[in-house]
PDB file of C-alpha atoms in Angstrom:
ATOM      1  CA  MET A   1      10.864  -3.493 -23.516  1.00 94.00           C
ATOM      2  CA  ASP A   2       7.497  -3.379 -24.611  1.00 95.00           C
ATOM      3  CA  ALA A   3       4.654  -2.440 -22.180  1.00 97.00           C
ATOM      4  CA  VAL A   4       2.687  -5.484 -22.745  1.00 98.00           C
ATOM      5  CA  ARG A   5       5.405  -7.636 -21.538  1.00 97.00           C
ATOM      6  CA  LEU A   6       5.808  -5.184 -18.663  1.00 98.00           C
ATOM      7  CA  ILE A   7       2.228  -5.807 -17.352  1.00 98.00           C
ATOM      8  CA  VAL A   8       2.256  -9.434 -17.752  1.00 98.00           C
ATOM      9  CA  THR A   9       5.637  -9.869 -16.095  1.00 98.00           C
ATOM     10  CA  SER A  10       3.843  -7.738 -13.411  1.00 98.00           C
ATOM     11  CA  ARG A  11       0.779  -9.928 -13.485  1.00 98.00           C
ATOM     12  CA  ARG A  12       2.386 -13.090 -13.025  1.00 98.00           C
ATOM     13  CA  ALA A  13       4.617 -11.333  -9.884  1.00 97.00           C
ATOM     14  CA  LEU A  14       1.338  -9.848  -8.235  1.00 98.00           C
ATOM     15  CA  ALA A  15      -0.265 -13.708  -8.399  1.00 97.00           C
ATOM     16  CA  ALA A  16       3.083 -15.302  -7.086  1.00 97.00           C
ATOM     17  CA  SER A  17       3.154 -12.366  -4.037  1.00 96.00           C
ATOM     18  CA  GLY A  18       2.629 -14.308  -0.819  1.00 89.00           C
ATOM     19  CA  ASP A  19       2.736 -12.073   2.236  1.00 91.00           C
ATOM     20  CA  ALA A  20       1.547  -8.201   2.485  1.00 92.00           C
ATOM     21  CA  PRO A  21       5.390  -7.058   1.986  1.00 92.00           C
ATOM     22  CA  GLN A  22       5.262  -8.477  -1.099  1.00 95.00           C
ATOM     23  CA  ILE A  23       2.025  -7.639  -2.252  1.00 96.00           C
ATOM     24  CA  LEU A  24       2.359  -4.338  -1.745  1.00 95.00           C
ATOM     25  CA  ALA A  25       5.972  -3.859  -3.141  1.00 96.00           C
ATOM     26  CA  GLU A  26       4.137  -5.525  -6.773  1.00 97.00           C
ATOM     27  CA  VAL A  27       1.450  -2.873  -6.536  1.00 97.00           C
ATOM     28  CA  TRP A  28       4.008  -0.185  -6.125  1.00 97.00           C
ATOM     29  CA  GLN A  29       5.849  -1.887  -9.099  1.00 97.00           C
ATOM     30  CA  ALA A  30       2.056  -1.825 -10.998  1.00 98.00           C
ATOM     31  CA  GLN A  31       1.303   1.291 -10.069  1.00 97.00           C
ATOM     32  CA  ALA A  32       4.963   2.828 -11.357  1.00 97.00           C
ATOM     33  CA  LEU A  33       4.366   1.002 -14.769  1.00 98.00           C
ATOM     34  CA  ALA A  34       0.878   2.699 -14.911  1.00 98.00           C
ATOM     35  CA  GLN A  35       2.483   6.363 -13.991  1.00 98.00           C
ATOM     36  CA  ALA A  36       5.241   5.614 -16.820  1.00 98.00           C
ATOM     37  CA  ILE A  37       2.492   4.259 -19.325  1.00 98.00           C
ATOM     38  CA  GLY A  38       0.246   7.206 -19.236  1.00 98.00           C
ATOM     39  CA  SER A  39       3.128   9.368 -19.153  1.00 97.00           C
ATOM     40  CA  ARG A  40       4.085   7.926 -22.967  1.00 97.00           C
ATOM     41  CA  LEU A  41       0.518   8.599 -23.887  1.00 97.00           C
ATOM     42  CA  ALA A  42       0.046  11.891 -22.254  1.00 97.00           C
ATOM     43  CA  VAL A  43       3.785  12.866 -24.353  1.00 96.00           C
ATOM     44  CA  SER A  44       3.312  10.830 -27.890  1.00 94.00           C
ATOM     45  CA  GLY A  45      -0.203   8.730 -27.626  1.00 92.00           C
ATOM     46  CA  PRO A  46      -3.240  10.090 -29.843  1.00 92.00           C
ATOM     47  CA  PRO A  47      -4.011  13.927 -29.144  1.00 93.00           C
ATOM     48  CA  GLU A  48      -7.706  12.770 -27.758  1.00 93.00           C
ATOM     49  CA  LEU A  49      -5.995  10.403 -24.978  1.00 95.00           C
ATOM     50  CA  ARG A  50      -3.956  12.923 -23.885  1.00 95.00           C
ATOM     51  CA  GLY A  51      -5.942  14.650 -21.090  1.00 95.00           C
ATOM     52  CA  GLU A  52      -6.656  11.134 -19.709  1.00 96.00           C
ATOM     53  CA  ALA A  53      -3.307   9.913 -19.911  1.00 97.00           C
ATOM     54  CA  LEU A  54      -1.650  12.635 -17.891  1.00 97.00           C
ATOM     55  CA  GLY A  55      -4.888  11.805 -15.382  1.00 96.00           C
ATOM     56  CA  LEU A  56      -3.593   8.140 -15.110  1.00 97.00           C
ATOM     57  CA  THR A  57      -0.004   9.452 -14.555  1.00 97.00           C
ATOM     58  CA  GLU A  58      -1.160  11.866 -11.532  1.00 97.00           C
ATOM     59  CA  LEU A  59      -3.131   8.738 -10.275  1.00 96.00           C
ATOM     60  CA  ALA A  60      -0.644   5.842 -10.463  1.00 96.00           C
ATOM     61  CA  GLY A  61       2.103   8.299  -9.259  1.00 96.00           C
ATOM     62  CA  ARG A  62      -0.889   8.547  -5.891  1.00 96.00           C
ATOM     63  CA  GLY A  63      -0.604   5.299  -6.272  1.00 94.00           C
ATOM     64  CA  CYS A  64       2.652   4.552  -5.402  1.00 94.00           C
ATOM     65  CA  GLY A  65       2.741   7.619  -3.162  1.00 94.00           C
ATOM     66  CA  VAL A  66       0.509   6.075  -0.533  1.00 94.00           C
ATOM     67  CA  LEU A  67       3.004   3.210  -0.320  1.00 93.00           C
ATOM     68  CA  ASP A  68       6.421   2.682   0.835  1.00 88.00           C
ATOM     69  CA  ALA A  69       8.120   2.377  -1.838  1.00 90.00           C
ATOM     70  CA  PRO A  70      10.056  -1.295  -2.264  1.00 92.00           C
ATOM     71  CA  ASP A  71      13.458  -1.633  -1.608  1.00 91.00           C
ATOM     72  CA  LEU A  72      14.607  -2.593  -5.186  1.00 89.00           C
ATOM     73  CA  ASP A  73      17.679  -2.393  -7.110  1.00 89.00           C
ATOM     74  CA  PRO A  74      17.557  -0.606  -9.976  1.00 85.00           C
ATOM     75  CA  GLY A  75      17.329  -2.980 -12.669  1.00 89.00           C
ATOM     76  CA  ASP A  76      14.211  -4.523 -11.065  1.00 92.00           C
ATOM     77  CA  LEU A  77      12.365  -1.482 -10.887  1.00 95.00           C
ATOM     78  CA  ARG A  78       9.658  -2.345 -13.954  1.00 96.00           C
ATOM     79  CA  ALA A  79       8.864   1.023 -15.120  1.00 96.00           C
ATOM     80  CA  ALA A  80      12.449   1.808 -15.819  1.00 95.00           C
ATOM     81  CA  GLN A  81      12.283  -0.826 -18.405  1.00 95.00           C
ATOM     82  CA  PHE A  82       9.829   0.219 -20.489  1.00 96.00           C
ATOM     83  CA  THR A  83      10.984   1.574 -23.610  1.00 95.00           C
ATOM     84  CA  GLU A  84       8.189   0.407 -26.125  1.00 95.00           C
ATOM     85  CA  LEU A  85       4.507   1.300 -26.524  1.00 95.00           C
ATOM     86  CA  ASP A  86       3.216  -0.394 -30.162  1.00 91.00           C
ATOM     87  CA  ASP A  87      -0.377  -0.814 -29.930  1.00 94.00           C
ATOM     88  CA  ALA A  88      -1.990   1.589 -27.424  1.00 95.00           C
ATOM     89  CA  ARG A  89      -5.522  -0.420 -27.400  1.00 96.00           C
ATOM     90  CA  HIS A  90      -3.700  -3.545 -26.683  1.00 97.00           C
ATOM     91  CA  THR A  91      -1.353  -2.254 -23.796  1.00 97.00           C
ATOM     92  CA  LEU A  92      -4.613  -0.362 -21.414  1.00 98.00           C
ATOM     93  CA  LEU A  93      -6.867  -3.893 -21.908  1.00 98.00           C
ATOM     94  CA  CYS A  94      -3.978  -4.856 -20.520  1.00 98.00           C
ATOM     95  CA  LEU A  95      -3.292  -2.197 -17.766  1.00 98.00           C
ATOM     96  CA  GLY A  96      -7.178  -2.293 -17.080  1.00 98.00           C
ATOM     97  CA  VAL A  97      -6.599  -5.992 -16.484  1.00 98.00           C
ATOM     98  CA  LEU A  98      -3.636  -5.320 -13.828  1.00 98.00           C
ATOM     99  CA  LEU A  99      -5.112  -2.523 -12.488  1.00 98.00           C
ATOM    100  CA  ALA A 100      -8.545  -4.789 -11.553  1.00 98.00           C
ATOM    101  CA  GLU A 101      -5.893  -7.381 -10.322  1.00 98.00           C
ATOM    102  CA  VAL A 102      -4.203  -4.462  -8.208  1.00 98.00           C
ATOM    103  CA  GLY A 103      -7.503  -3.858  -6.516  1.00 97.00           C
ATOM    104  CA  ILE A 104      -8.792  -7.677  -5.885  1.00 97.00           C
ATOM    105  CA  ALA A 105      -4.738  -7.936  -4.067  1.00 97.00           C
ATOM    106  CA  LEU A 106      -5.377  -5.015  -1.931  1.00 97.00           C
ATOM    107  CA  VAL A 107      -9.066  -5.670  -0.850  1.00 97.00           C
ATOM    108  CA  GLY A 108      -7.666  -9.321  -0.149  1.00 96.00           C
ATOM    109  CA  LEU A 109      -4.450  -7.663   1.939  1.00 96.00           C
ATOM    110  CA  ALA A 110      -7.069  -5.081   4.014  1.00 96.00           C
ATOM    111  CA  SER A 111      -9.408  -7.425   5.197  1.00 96.00           C
ATOM    112  CA  ALA A 112      -6.677  -8.964   6.716  1.00 95.00           C
ATOM    113  CA  ALA A 113      -4.572  -6.187   7.617  1.00 93.00           C
ATOM    114  CA  ALA A 114      -3.002  -6.853  11.640  1.00 90.00           C
ATOM    115  CA  ASP A 115      -2.677  -2.872  11.644  1.00 93.00           C
ATOM    116  CA  GLU A 116      -4.277   0.121  11.204  1.00 95.00           C
ATOM    117  CA  THR A 117      -1.251   1.724   8.720  1.00 92.00           C
ATOM    118  CA  THR A 118      -1.343  -1.096   6.317  1.00 91.00           C
ATOM    119  CA  TYR A 119      -5.783  -1.107   6.211  1.00 95.00           C
ATOM    120  CA  TRP A 120      -5.287   3.037   5.350  1.00 95.00           C
ATOM    121  CA  GLN A 121      -2.131   2.454   2.892  1.00 94.00           C
ATOM    122  CA  CYS A 122      -4.470  -0.555   0.916  1.00 96.00           C
ATOM    123  CA  MET A 123      -7.280   1.685   1.424  1.00 97.00           C
ATOM    124  CA  GLU A 124      -5.551   4.533  -0.610  1.00 96.00           C
ATOM    125  CA  ALA A 125      -4.142   2.412  -3.187  1.00 96.00           C
ATOM    126  CA  ILE A 126      -7.110   0.834  -3.906  1.00 97.00           C
ATOM    127  CA  ASP A 127      -8.735   4.477  -4.196  1.00 97.00           C
ATOM    128  CA  ALA A 128      -5.767   5.196  -6.628  1.00 97.00           C
ATOM    129  CA  ALA A 129      -5.638   1.795  -8.297  1.00 97.00           C
ATOM    130  CA  ASP A 130      -9.670   2.149  -9.450  1.00 97.00           C
ATOM    131  CA  GLU A 131      -9.692   5.831 -10.576  1.00 97.00           C
ATOM    132  CA  SER A 132      -6.546   4.518 -12.694  1.00 97.00           C
ATOM    133  CA  ARG A 133      -8.532   2.145 -14.193  1.00 97.00           C
ATOM    134  CA  ASP A 134     -11.346   4.579 -15.006  1.00 97.00           C
ATOM    135  CA  ARG A 135      -9.168   6.467 -16.582  1.00 97.00           C
ATOM    136  CA  VAL A 136      -7.813   4.009 -18.678  1.00 98.00           C
ATOM    137  CA  ARG A 137     -11.501   2.640 -19.213  1.00 98.00           C
ATOM    138  CA  GLU A 138     -11.735   6.085 -20.950  1.00 97.00           C
ATOM    139  CA  MET A 139      -8.863   5.927 -22.462  1.00 98.00           C
ATOM    140  CA  LEU A 140     -10.271   2.488 -24.914  1.00 97.00           C
ATOM    141  CA  ARG A 141     -14.021   4.617 -24.794  1.00 97.00           C
ATOM    142  CA  LYS A 142     -12.236   7.093 -26.814  1.00 96.00           C
ATOM    143  CA  LEU A 143      -9.988   4.687 -28.875  1.00 95.00           C
ATOM    144  CA  ALA A 144     -12.952   2.693 -30.153  1.00 94.00           C
ATOM    145  CA  ALA A 145     -14.901   5.905 -30.563  1.00 92.00           C
ATOM    146  CA  ARG A 146     -11.777   7.106 -32.917  1.00 89.00           C
ATOM    147  CA  GLU A 147     -11.612   3.861 -34.572  1.00 86.00           C
ATOM    148  CA  GLU A 148     -15.841   3.818 -35.306  1.00 87.00           C
ATOM    149  CA  ALA A 149     -15.344   7.659 -36.955  1.00 86.00           C
ATOM    150  CA  ALA A 150     -12.730   6.200 -39.268  1.00 82.00           C
ATOM    151  CA  LEU A 151     -14.595   3.777 -40.334  1.00 78.00           C
ATOM    152  CA  PRO A 152     -16.091   3.812 -44.342  1.00 74.00           C
ATOM    153  CA  GLU A 153     -20.073   5.247 -43.862  1.00 64.00           C
ATOM    154  CA  THR A 154     -21.981   2.099 -46.293  1.00 57.00           C
ATOM    155  CA  GLU A 155     -25.026   3.102 -47.787  1.00 49.00           C
ATOM    156  CA  VAL A 156     -27.940   1.177 -46.799  1.00 49.00           C
ATOM    157  CA  GLY A 157     -30.089  -0.366 -49.012  1.00 47.00           C
TER     158      GLY A 157
END
């Protein structure tokens, strides 16, 4: 399935999640998807993105690692459904929005956490989502610079 469709599905599921376990499961799903997208870009994306994409893979993996893995059927794991990444720029724009929404959801969850474990899980996951989003922004900046460099120069008259 296309990365953008999976991101949209993740955004909807995160918005529809109600209680803490559902929110944390959706955050985990979003981080796993970010990890898969980063991995794909690191292996077969534009060369100038590969270092940042590898960093995204590591950071999103950390985001998954600080949370308890949700009990999902293998067919429900969105990252496992990921097969296509047609437009790196569009995918990264959408992923950046998802990661921002993940951070917002985690801030809300952390501020209402009834226990310290949940609070600290949220804080670590917020850091991972924020750093992942920074990597996404840097990849978008590099793509914009590449596109600008590819434009033919025009004469100023």
